[in-house]
């Protein structure tokens, strides 16, 4: 059977209800999760599963994150409409689309050209003019990109590099999955305060690894 291209209203309602039941309470985040069609960001064969609360495979052996984790990270980021946000790990572009509904601009870096190209197309089709997808390495961010109010890392880092923390504006917040590539990772929230950085551990998670360099394969 070919999956329908559009979810039923019931399916979409269940999706938002599920996020609420798991503790997502920020109305702007819930609205963004309801407004952005996840089916536009998954592989065509997975369209029928777009509103299940699970990660799904995309090209280049990568994954689109579980909706709850996308909503949770977005909520914890406490994004304001004036903010400039950096994402490391564009993947499908779904997380960038969600955040873009809540802030001024998103710059998103992806190390696979195929994923960066596809994400740009999906984001253009959906209408997210405030997202810029750049083929690049989140461990080696071009200085011209400057600093950010918020940074969201969506691939697991063994440690958060000090150079990345330096890209946070004062008062800025970074969220990243931190831990070994093949083991248990923890979602970490780091805030740049007047007296330095404070770090808080949020949730056990499982992300694909952050790897160095732009991928040589497509
Ligand atoms: N946020 C994505 C899911 C990301 S999966 C979404 O909403 O679909 C993690 C992504 O991070 C993968 O696409 C992977 O290629 C990318 N990645 C891993 N290491 C990276 C790095 N150093 N710089 C940029 N992207 C990286």
PDB file of N, CA and C in Angstrom, residues 82-180:
ATOM      1  N   UNK A  82      14.212  37.571  18.341  1.00  0.00           N
ATOM      2  CA  UNK A  82      15.343  38.375  17.847  1.00  0.00           C
ATOM      3  C   UNK A  82      16.606  37.531  17.629  1.00  0.00           C
ATOM      4  N   UNK A  83      16.569  36.265  18.011  1.00  0.00           N
ATOM      5  CA  UNK A  83      17.801  35.472  18.065  1.00  0.00           C
ATOM      6  C   UNK A  83      18.315  35.001  16.712  1.00  0.00           C
ATOM      7  N   UNK A  84      19.650  34.909  16.665  1.00  0.00           N
ATOM      8  CA  UNK A  84      20.349  34.275  15.555  1.00  0.00           C
ATOM      9  C   UNK A  84      20.833  32.935  16.102  1.00  0.00           C
ATOM     10  N   UNK A  85      20.467  31.851  15.415  1.00  0.00           N
ATOM     11  CA  UNK A  85      20.719  30.502  15.937  1.00  0.00           C
ATOM     12  C   UNK A  85      21.639  29.740  14.992  1.00  0.00           C
ATOM     13  N   UNK A  86      22.601  29.031  15.569  1.00  0.00           N
ATOM     14  CA  UNK A  86      23.463  28.131  14.792  1.00  0.00           C
ATOM     15  C   UNK A  86      23.051  26.690  15.074  1.00  0.00           C
ATOM     16  N   UNK A  87      22.861  25.916  14.008  1.00  0.00           N
ATOM     17  CA  UNK A  87      22.658  24.478  14.173  1.00  0.00           C
ATOM     18  C   UNK A  87      23.852  23.746  13.564  1.00  0.00           C
ATOM     19  N   UNK A  88      24.358  22.745  14.265  1.00  0.00           N
ATOM     20  CA  UNK A  88      25.391  21.878  13.687  1.00  0.00           C
ATOM     21  C   UNK A  88      24.736  20.528  13.425  1.00  0.00           C
ATOM     22  N   UNK A  89      24.674  20.144  12.145  1.00  0.00           N
ATOM     23  CA  UNK A  89      24.033  18.885  11.768  1.00  0.00           C
ATOM     24  C   UNK A  89      22.661  19.108  11.154  1.00  0.00           C
ATOM     25  N   UNK A  90      22.623  19.678   9.940  1.00  0.00           N
ATOM     26  CA  UNK A  90      21.342  19.979   9.273  1.00  0.00           C
ATOM     27  C   UNK A  90      20.517  18.716   9.053  1.00  0.00           C
ATOM     28  N   UNK A  91      21.185  17.620   8.648  1.00  0.00           N
ATOM     29  CA  UNK A  91      20.466  16.385   8.336  1.00  0.00           C
ATOM     30  C   UNK A  91      19.365  16.641   7.324  1.00  0.00           C
ATOM     31  N   UNK A  92      18.135  16.362   7.720  1.00  0.00           N
ATOM     32  CA  UNK A  92      16.984  16.562   6.832  1.00  0.00           C
ATOM     33  C   UNK A  92      16.568  18.024   6.718  1.00  0.00           C
ATOM     34  N   UNK A  93      16.938  18.843   7.713  1.00  0.00           N
ATOM     35  CA  UNK A  93      16.486  20.237   7.767  1.00  0.00           C
ATOM     36  C   UNK A  93      15.272  20.435   8.676  1.00  0.00           C
ATOM     37  N   UNK A  94      14.751  19.334   9.236  1.00  0.00           N
ATOM     38  CA  UNK A  94      13.520  19.424  10.041  1.00  0.00           C
ATOM     39  C   UNK A  94      13.719  20.277  11.305  1.00  0.00           C
ATOM     40  N   UNK A  95      14.782  19.984  12.066  1.00  0.00           N
ATOM     41  CA  UNK A  95      15.027  20.754  13.287  1.00  0.00           C
ATOM     42  C   UNK A  95      15.216  22.240  12.952  1.00  0.00           C
ATOM     43  N   UNK A  96      15.919  22.516  11.864  1.00  0.00           N
ATOM     44  CA  UNK A  96      16.139  23.913  11.452  1.00  0.00           C
ATOM     45  C   UNK A  96      14.803  24.580  11.127  1.00  0.00           C
ATOM     46  N   UNK A  97      13.901  23.849  10.465  1.00  0.00           N
ATOM     47  CA  UNK A  97      12.588  24.410  10.114  1.00  0.00           C
ATOM     48  C   UNK A  97      11.807  24.761  11.379  1.00  0.00           C
ATOM     49  N   UNK A  98      11.852  23.863  12.377  1.00  0.00           N
ATOM     50  CA  UNK A  98      11.127  24.112  13.634  1.00  0.00           C
ATOM     51  C   UNK A  98      11.688  25.361  14.325  1.00  0.00           C
ATOM     52  N   UNK A  99      13.003  25.425  14.482  1.00  0.00           N
ATOM     53  CA  UNK A  99      13.614  26.568  15.181  1.00  0.00           C
ATOM     54  C   UNK A  99      13.368  27.865  14.402  1.00  0.00           C
ATOM     55  N   UNK A 100      13.370  27.773  13.069  1.00  0.00           N
ATOM     56  CA  UNK A 100      13.236  28.988  12.248  1.00  0.00           C
ATOM     57  C   UNK A 100      11.897  29.687  12.468  1.00  0.00           C
ATOM     58  N   UNK A 101      10.908  28.940  12.961  1.00  0.00           N
ATOM     59  CA  UNK A 101       9.594  29.535  13.241  1.00  0.00           C
ATOM     60  C   UNK A 101       9.626  30.415  14.489  1.00  0.00           C
ATOM     61  N   UNK A 102      10.703  30.287  15.278  1.00  0.00           N
ATOM     62  CA  UNK A 102      10.743  30.935  16.590  1.00  0.00           C
ATOM     63  C   UNK A 102      11.814  32.014  16.710  1.00  0.00           C
ATOM     64  N   UNK A 103      12.654  32.174  15.697  1.00  0.00           N
ATOM     65  CA  UNK A 103      13.779  33.108  15.835  1.00  0.00           C
ATOM     66  C   UNK A 103      13.927  33.957  14.577  1.00  0.00           C
ATOM     67  N   UNK A 104      14.956  34.800  14.583  1.00  0.00           N
ATOM     68  CA  UNK A 104      15.173  35.677  13.419  1.00  0.00           C
ATOM     69  C   UNK A 104      15.826  34.910  12.286  1.00  0.00           C
ATOM     70  N   UNK A 105      16.971  34.261  12.568  1.00  0.00           N
ATOM     71  CA  UNK A 105      17.733  33.562  11.526  1.00  0.00           C
ATOM     72  C   UNK A 105      18.317  32.272  12.052  1.00  0.00           C
ATOM     73  N   UNK A 106      18.417  31.286  11.179  1.00  0.00           N
ATOM     74  CA  UNK A 106      19.126  30.048  11.506  1.00  0.00           C
ATOM     75  C   UNK A 106      20.232  29.851  10.473  1.00  0.00           C
ATOM     76  N   UNK A 107      21.441  29.568  10.958  1.00  0.00           N
ATOM     77  CA  UNK A 107      22.529  29.118  10.091  1.00  0.00           C
ATOM     78  C   UNK A 107      22.756  27.662  10.459  1.00  0.00           C
ATOM     79  N   UNK A 108      22.687  26.764   9.471  1.00  0.00           N
ATOM     80  CA  UNK A 108      22.807  25.344   9.781  1.00  0.00           C
ATOM     81  C   UNK A 108      23.929  24.730   8.952  1.00  0.00           C
ATOM     82  N   UNK A 109      24.849  24.046   9.631  1.00  0.00           N
ATOM     83  CA  UNK A 109      26.011  23.437   8.956  1.00  0.00           C
ATOM     84  C   UNK A 109      25.802  21.942   8.794  1.00  0.00           C
ATOM     85  N   UNK A 110      26.141  21.415   7.617  1.00  0.00           N
ATOM     86  CA  UNK A 110      26.042  19.979   7.356  1.00  0.00           C
ATOM     87  C   UNK A 110      27.285  19.532   6.599  1.00  0.00           C
ATOM     88  N   UNK A 111      27.840  18.354   6.986  1.00  0.00           N
ATOM     89  CA  UNK A 111      29.086  17.896   6.360  1.00  0.00           C
ATOM     90  C   UNK A 111      28.865  17.052   5.105  1.00  0.00           C
ATOM     91  N   UNK A 112      27.618  16.633   4.830  1.00  0.00           N
ATOM     92  CA  UNK A 112      27.316  15.903   3.591  1.00  0.00           C
ATOM     93  C   UNK A 112      26.654  16.828   2.572  1.00  0.00           C
ATOM     94  N   UNK A 113      27.230  16.906   1.376  1.00  0.00           N
ATOM     95  CA  UNK A 113      26.656  17.759   0.335  1.00  0.00           C
ATOM     96  C   UNK A 113      25.224  17.320  -0.028  1.00  0.00           C
ATOM     97  N   UNK A 114      25.020  16.005  -0.163  1.00  0.00           N
ATOM     98  CA  UNK A 114      23.686  15.506  -0.534  1.00  0.00           C
ATOM     99  C   UNK A 114      22.634  15.991   0.461  1.00  0.00           C
ATOM    100  N   UNK A 115      22.945  15.866   1.748  1.00  0.00           N
ATOM    101  CA  UNK A 115      21.971  16.266   2.768  1.00  0.00           C
ATOM    102  C   UNK A 115      21.759  17.780   2.756  1.00  0.00           C
ATOM    103  N   UNK A 116      22.846  18.534   2.621  1.00  0.00           N
ATOM    104  CA  UNK A 116      22.728  20.003   2.600  1.00  0.00           C
ATOM    105  C   UNK A 116      21.853  20.423   1.411  1.00  0.00           C
ATOM    106  N   UNK A 117      22.089  19.810   0.226  1.00  0.00           N
ATOM    107  CA  UNK A 117      21.307  20.169  -0.969  1.00  0.00           C
ATOM    108  C   UNK A 117      19.830  19.825  -0.777  1.00  0.00           C
ATOM    109  N   UNK A 118      19.572  18.616  -0.264  1.00  0.00           N
ATOM    110  CA  UNK A 118      18.165  18.197  -0.086  1.00  0.00           C
ATOM    111  C   UNK A 118      17.462  19.053   0.958  1.00  0.00           C
ATOM    112  N   UNK A 119      18.166  19.356   2.037  1.00  0.00           N
ATOM    113  CA  UNK A 119      17.555  20.165   3.096  1.00  0.00           C
ATOM    114  C   UNK A 119      17.205  21.555   2.552  1.00  0.00           C
ATOM    115  N   UNK A 120      18.117  22.138   1.769  1.00  0.00           N
ATOM    116  CA  UNK A 120      17.846  23.459   1.177  1.00  0.00           C
ATOM    117  C   UNK A 120      16.570  23.429   0.346  1.00  0.00           C
ATOM    118  N   UNK A 121      16.414  22.348  -0.451  1.00  0.00           N
ATOM    119  CA  UNK A 121      15.219  22.216  -1.298  1.00  0.00           C
ATOM    120  C   UNK A 121      13.952  22.114  -0.458  1.00  0.00           C
ATOM    121  N   UNK A 122      13.987  21.247   0.565  1.00  0.00           N
ATOM    122  CA  UNK A 122      12.803  21.055   1.408  1.00  0.00           C
ATOM    123  C   UNK A 122      12.445  22.358   2.128  1.00  0.00           C
ATOM    124  N   UNK A 123      13.473  23.064   2.619  1.00  0.00           N
ATOM    125  CA  UNK A 123      13.225  24.306   3.361  1.00  0.00           C
ATOM    126  C   UNK A 123      12.672  25.392   2.436  1.00  0.00           C
ATOM    127  N   UNK A 124      13.139  25.394   1.179  1.00  0.00           N
ATOM    128  CA  UNK A 124      12.627  26.375   0.211  1.00  0.00           C
ATOM    129  C   UNK A 124      11.183  26.042  -0.136  1.00  0.00           C
ATOM    130  N   UNK A 125      10.910  24.754  -0.337  1.00  0.00           N
ATOM    131  CA  UNK A 125       9.557  24.335  -0.695  1.00  0.00           C
ATOM    132  C   UNK A 125       8.565  24.673   0.421  1.00  0.00           C
ATOM    133  N   UNK A 126       9.007  24.471   1.652  1.00  0.00           N
ATOM    134  CA  UNK A 126       8.144  24.769   2.798  1.00  0.00           C
ATOM    135  C   UNK A 126       7.996  26.273   3.014  1.00  0.00           C
ATOM    136  N   UNK A 127       9.050  27.026   2.676  1.00  0.00           N
ATOM    137  CA  UNK A 127       9.022  28.462   2.916  1.00  0.00           C
ATOM    138  C   UNK A 127       9.677  28.805   4.243  1.00  0.00           C
ATOM    139  N   UNK A 128      10.985  28.608   4.291  1.00  0.00           N
ATOM    140  CA  UNK A 128      11.763  28.986   5.480  1.00  0.00           C
ATOM    141  C   UNK A 128      12.902  29.900   5.018  1.00  0.00           C
ATOM    142  N   UNK A 129      12.579  31.145   4.623  1.00  0.00           N
ATOM    143  CA  UNK A 129      13.609  32.020   4.042  1.00  0.00           C
ATOM    144  C   UNK A 129      14.672  32.447   5.040  1.00  0.00           C
ATOM    145  N   UNK A 130      14.424  32.244   6.330  1.00  0.00           N
ATOM    146  CA  UNK A 130      15.406  32.680   7.333  1.00  0.00           C
ATOM    147  C   UNK A 130      16.357  31.556   7.753  1.00  0.00           C
ATOM    148  N   UNK A 131      16.412  30.466   6.965  1.00  0.00           N
ATOM    149  CA  UNK A 131      17.395  29.401   7.240  1.00  0.00           C
ATOM    150  C   UNK A 131      18.439  29.395   6.134  1.00  0.00           C
ATOM    151  N   UNK A 132      19.701  29.439   6.533  1.00  0.00           N
ATOM    152  CA  UNK A 132      20.787  29.287   5.562  1.00  0.00           C
ATOM    153  C   UNK A 132      21.505  27.974   5.855  1.00  0.00           C
ATOM    154  N   UNK A 133      21.514  27.057   4.886  1.00  0.00           N
ATOM    155  CA  UNK A 133      22.213  25.788   5.054  1.00  0.00           C
ATOM    156  C   UNK A 133      23.577  25.911   4.393  1.00  0.00           C
ATOM    157  N   UNK A 134      24.619  25.589   5.143  1.00  0.00           N
ATOM    158  CA  UNK A 134      25.987  25.710   4.625  1.00  0.00           C
ATOM    159  C   UNK A 134      26.672  24.351   4.691  1.00  0.00           C
ATOM    160  N   UNK A 135      27.312  23.959   3.584  1.00  0.00           N
ATOM    161  CA  UNK A 135      28.131  22.750   3.597  1.00  0.00           C
ATOM    162  C   UNK A 135      29.388  23.085   4.391  1.00  0.00           C
ATOM    163  N   UNK A 136      29.585  22.434   5.529  1.00  0.00           N
ATOM    164  CA  UNK A 136      30.736  22.796   6.356  1.00  0.00           C
ATOM    165  C   UNK A 136      30.859  21.888   7.554  1.00  0.00           C
ATOM    166  N   UNK A 137      31.914  22.131   8.316  1.00  0.00           N
ATOM    167  CA  UNK A 137      32.249  21.305   9.472  1.00  0.00           C
ATOM    168  C   UNK A 137      32.006  22.100  10.752  1.00  0.00           C
ATOM    169  N   UNK A 138      31.142  21.574  11.593  1.00  0.00           N
ATOM    170  CA  UNK A 138      30.837  22.237  12.859  1.00  0.00           C
ATOM    171  C   UNK A 138      32.012  22.306  13.823  1.00  0.00           C
ATOM    172  N   UNK A 139      33.093  21.544  13.523  1.00  0.00           N
ATOM    173  CA  UNK A 139      34.309  21.654  14.349  1.00  0.00           C
ATOM    174  C   UNK A 139      35.253  22.730  13.795  1.00  0.00           C
ATOM    175  N   UNK A 140      34.877  23.319  12.677  1.00  0.00           N
ATOM    176  CA  UNK A 140      35.756  24.300  12.027  1.00  0.00           C
ATOM    177  C   UNK A 140      34.873  25.358  11.361  1.00  0.00           C
ATOM    178  N   UNK A 141      34.243  26.169  12.199  1.00  0.00           N
ATOM    179  CA  UNK A 141      33.228  27.105  11.708  1.00  0.00           C
ATOM    180  C   UNK A 141      33.898  28.354  11.129  1.00  0.00           C
ATOM    181  N   UNK A 142      33.524  28.738   9.906  1.00  0.00           N
ATOM    182  CA  UNK A 142      34.153  29.926   9.319  1.00  0.00           C
ATOM    183  C   UNK A 142      33.997  31.149  10.230  1.00  0.00           C
ATOM    184  N   UNK A 143      35.107  31.864  10.479  1.00  0.00           N
ATOM    185  CA  UNK A 143      35.048  33.030  11.378  1.00  0.00           C
ATOM    186  C   UNK A 143      34.030  34.065  10.908  1.00  0.00           C
ATOM    187  N   UNK A 144      33.807  34.130   9.596  1.00  0.00           N
ATOM    188  CA  UNK A 144      32.877  35.138   9.053  1.00  0.00           C
ATOM    189  C   UNK A 144      31.444  34.934   9.551  1.00  0.00           C
ATOM    190  N   UNK A 145      31.137  33.749  10.069  1.00  0.00           N
ATOM    191  CA  UNK A 145      29.762  33.524  10.559  1.00  0.00           C
ATOM    192  C   UNK A 145      29.504  34.236  11.888  1.00  0.00           C
ATOM    193  N   UNK A 146      30.571  34.633  12.582  1.00  0.00           N
ATOM    194  CA  UNK A 146      30.393  35.428  13.802  1.00  0.00           C
ATOM    195  C   UNK A 146      29.886  34.620  14.988  1.00  0.00           C
ATOM    196  N   UNK A 147      29.124  35.295  15.852  1.00  0.00           N
ATOM    197  CA  UNK A 147      28.644  34.660  17.090  1.00  0.00           C
ATOM    198  C   UNK A 147      27.118  34.526  17.051  1.00  0.00           C
ATOM    199  N   UNK A 148      26.606  33.726  17.998  1.00  0.00           N
ATOM    200  CA  UNK A 148      25.184  33.368  17.964  1.00  0.00           C
ATOM    201  C   UNK A 148      24.558  33.489  19.350  1.00  0.00           C
ATOM    202  N   UNK A 149      23.248  33.753  19.370  1.00  0.00           N
ATOM    203  CA  UNK A 149      22.516  33.798  20.647  1.00  0.00           C
ATOM    204  C   UNK A 149      22.243  32.390  21.164  1.00  0.00           C
ATOM    205  N   UNK A 150      22.067  31.470  20.230  1.00  0.00           N
ATOM    206  CA  UNK A 150      21.770  30.080  20.591  1.00  0.00           C
ATOM    207  C   UNK A 150      22.535  29.153  19.653  1.00  0.00           C
ATOM    208  N   UNK A 151      23.001  28.017  20.192  1.00  0.00           N
ATOM    209  CA  UNK A 151      23.650  26.990  19.365  1.00  0.00           C
ATOM    210  C   UNK A 151      23.005  25.651  19.693  1.00  0.00           C
ATOM    211  N   UNK A 152      22.576  24.928  18.659  1.00  0.00           N
ATOM    212  CA  UNK A 152      21.992  23.604  18.852  1.00  0.00           C
ATOM    213  C   UNK A 152      22.806  22.609  18.031  1.00  0.00           C
ATOM    214  N   UNK A 153      23.342  21.619  18.731  1.00  0.00           N
ATOM    215  CA  UNK A 153      24.163  20.596  18.073  1.00  0.00           C
ATOM    216  C   UNK A 153      23.305  19.345  17.997  1.00  0.00           C
ATOM    217  N   UNK A 154      23.174  18.768  16.792  1.00  0.00           N
ATOM    218  CA  UNK A 154      22.292  17.602  16.657  1.00  0.00           C
ATOM    219  C   UNK A 154      23.063  16.362  16.210  1.00  0.00           C
ATOM    220  N   UNK A 155      24.348  16.312  16.544  1.00  0.00           N
ATOM    221  CA  UNK A 155      25.161  15.106  16.362  1.00  0.00           C
ATOM    222  C   UNK A 155      26.020  14.996  17.617  1.00  0.00           C
ATOM    223  N   UNK A 156      26.302  13.737  18.044  1.00  0.00           N
ATOM    224  CA  UNK A 156      26.948  13.563  19.351  1.00  0.00           C
ATOM    225  C   UNK A 156      28.426  13.945  19.330  1.00  0.00           C
ATOM    226  N   UNK A 157      28.802  14.795  20.284  1.00  0.00           N
ATOM    227  CA  UNK A 157      30.200  15.212  20.428  1.00  0.00           C
ATOM    228  C   UNK A 157      30.777  14.557  21.682  1.00  0.00           C
ATOM    229  N   UNK A 158      32.033  14.117  21.603  1.00  0.00           N
ATOM    230  CA  UNK A 158      32.637  13.510  22.794  1.00  0.00           C
ATOM    231  C   UNK A 158      32.840  14.565  23.881  1.00  0.00           C
ATOM    232  N   UNK A 159      33.103  15.757  23.460  1.00  0.00           N
ATOM    233  CA  UNK A 159      33.162  16.914  24.366  1.00  0.00           C
ATOM    234  C   UNK A 159      32.744  18.140  23.565  1.00  0.00           C
ATOM    235  N   UNK A 160      32.235  19.165  24.224  1.00  0.00           N
ATOM    236  CA  UNK A 160      31.921  20.392  23.507  1.00  0.00           C
ATOM    237  C   UNK A 160      33.220  21.181  23.353  1.00  0.00           C
ATOM    238  N   UNK A 161      33.660  21.459  22.123  1.00  0.00           N
ATOM    239  CA  UNK A 161      34.936  22.151  21.950  1.00  0.00           C
ATOM    240  C   UNK A 161      34.862  23.586  22.484  1.00  0.00           C
ATOM    241  N   UNK A 162      35.898  24.013  23.224  1.00  0.00           N
ATOM    242  CA  UNK A 162      35.915  25.393  23.732  1.00  0.00           C
ATOM    243  C   UNK A 162      35.715  26.419  22.611  1.00  0.00           C
ATOM    244  N   UNK A 163      36.236  26.115  21.417  1.00  0.00           N
ATOM    245  CA  UNK A 163      36.092  27.066  20.299  1.00  0.00           C
ATOM    246  C   UNK A 163      34.623  27.261  19.923  1.00  0.00           C
ATOM    247  N   UNK A 164      33.817  26.214  20.133  1.00  0.00           N
ATOM    248  CA  UNK A 164      32.386  26.333  19.834  1.00  0.00           C
ATOM    249  C   UNK A 164      31.706  27.215  20.886  1.00  0.00           C
ATOM    250  N   UNK A 165      32.113  27.037  22.150  1.00  0.00           N
ATOM    251  CA  UNK A 165      31.527  27.857  23.226  1.00  0.00           C
ATOM    252  C   UNK A 165      31.843  29.340  23.007  1.00  0.00           C
ATOM    253  N   UNK A 166      33.009  29.592  22.416  1.00  0.00           N
ATOM    254  CA  UNK A 166      33.386  30.984  22.142  1.00  0.00           C
ATOM    255  C   UNK A 166      32.465  31.629  21.116  1.00  0.00           C
ATOM    256  N   UNK A 167      31.702  30.812  20.394  1.00  0.00           N
ATOM    257  CA  UNK A 167      30.765  31.360  19.401  1.00  0.00           C
ATOM    258  C   UNK A 167      29.440  31.794  20.023  1.00  0.00           C
ATOM    259  N   UNK A 168      29.311  31.595  21.356  1.00  0.00           N
ATOM    260  CA  UNK A 168      28.086  32.020  22.036  1.00  0.00           C
ATOM    261  C   UNK A 168      28.194  33.477  22.459  1.00  0.00           C
ATOM    262  N   UNK A 169      27.143  34.223  22.213  1.00  0.00           N
ATOM    263  CA  UNK A 169      27.033  35.595  22.736  1.00  0.00           C
ATOM    264  C   UNK A 169      26.920  35.526  24.266  1.00  0.00           C
ATOM    265  N   UNK A 170      27.267  36.601  24.984  1.00  0.00           N
ATOM    266  CA  UNK A 170      26.999  36.615  26.427  1.00  0.00           C
ATOM    267  C   UNK A 170      25.509  36.360  26.664  1.00  0.00           C
ATOM    268  N   UNK A 171      25.208  35.514  27.643  1.00  0.00           N
ATOM    269  CA  UNK A 171      23.807  35.153  27.902  1.00  0.00           C
ATOM    270  C   UNK A 171      23.309  34.045  26.985  1.00  0.00           C
ATOM    271  N   UNK A 172      24.186  33.608  26.091  1.00  0.00           N
ATOM    272  CA  UNK A 172      23.791  32.611  25.100  1.00  0.00           C
ATOM    273  C   UNK A 172      23.666  31.209  25.682  1.00  0.00           C
ATOM    274  N   UNK A 173      22.931  30.354  24.968  1.00  0.00           N
ATOM    275  CA  UNK A 173      22.678  28.974  25.410  1.00  0.00           C
ATOM    276  C   UNK A 173      23.069  28.008  24.299  1.00  0.00           C
ATOM    277  N   UNK A 174      23.759  26.931  24.682  1.00  0.00           N
ATOM    278  CA  UNK A 174      24.100  25.854  23.747  1.00  0.00           C
ATOM    279  C   UNK A 174      23.509  24.548  24.260  1.00  0.00           C
ATOM    280  N   UNK A 175      22.916  23.773  23.361  1.00  0.00           N
ATOM    281  CA  UNK A 175      22.422  22.432  23.712  1.00  0.00           C
ATOM    282  C   UNK A 175      23.126  21.442  22.807  1.00  0.00           C
ATOM    283  N   UNK A 176      23.664  20.372  23.396  1.00  0.00           N
ATOM    284  CA  UNK A 176      24.366  19.366  22.587  1.00  0.00           C
ATOM    285  C   UNK A 176      24.288  17.997  23.242  1.00  0.00           C
ATOM    286  N   UNK A 177      24.189  16.938  22.412  1.00  0.00           N
ATOM    287  CA  UNK A 177      24.348  15.592  22.955  1.00  0.00           C
ATOM    288  C   UNK A 177      25.840  15.317  23.133  1.00  0.00           C
ATOM    289  N   UNK A 178      26.237  14.947  24.356  1.00  0.00           N
ATOM    290  CA  UNK A 178      27.653  14.757  24.650  1.00  0.00           C
ATOM    291  C   UNK A 178      27.873  13.344  25.171  1.00  0.00           C
ATOM    292  N   UNK A 179      28.895  12.678  24.630  1.00  0.00           N
ATOM    293  CA  UNK A 179      29.204  11.334  25.098  1.00  0.00           C
ATOM    294  C   UNK A 179      29.866  10.530  24.002  1.00  0.00           C
ATOM    295  N   UNK A 180      30.231   9.273  24.337  1.00  0.00           N
ATOM    296  CA  UNK A 180      30.923   8.434  23.361  1.00  0.00           C
ATOM    297  C   UNK A 180      30.037   8.143  22.159  1.00  0.00           C
TER     298      UNK A 180
END
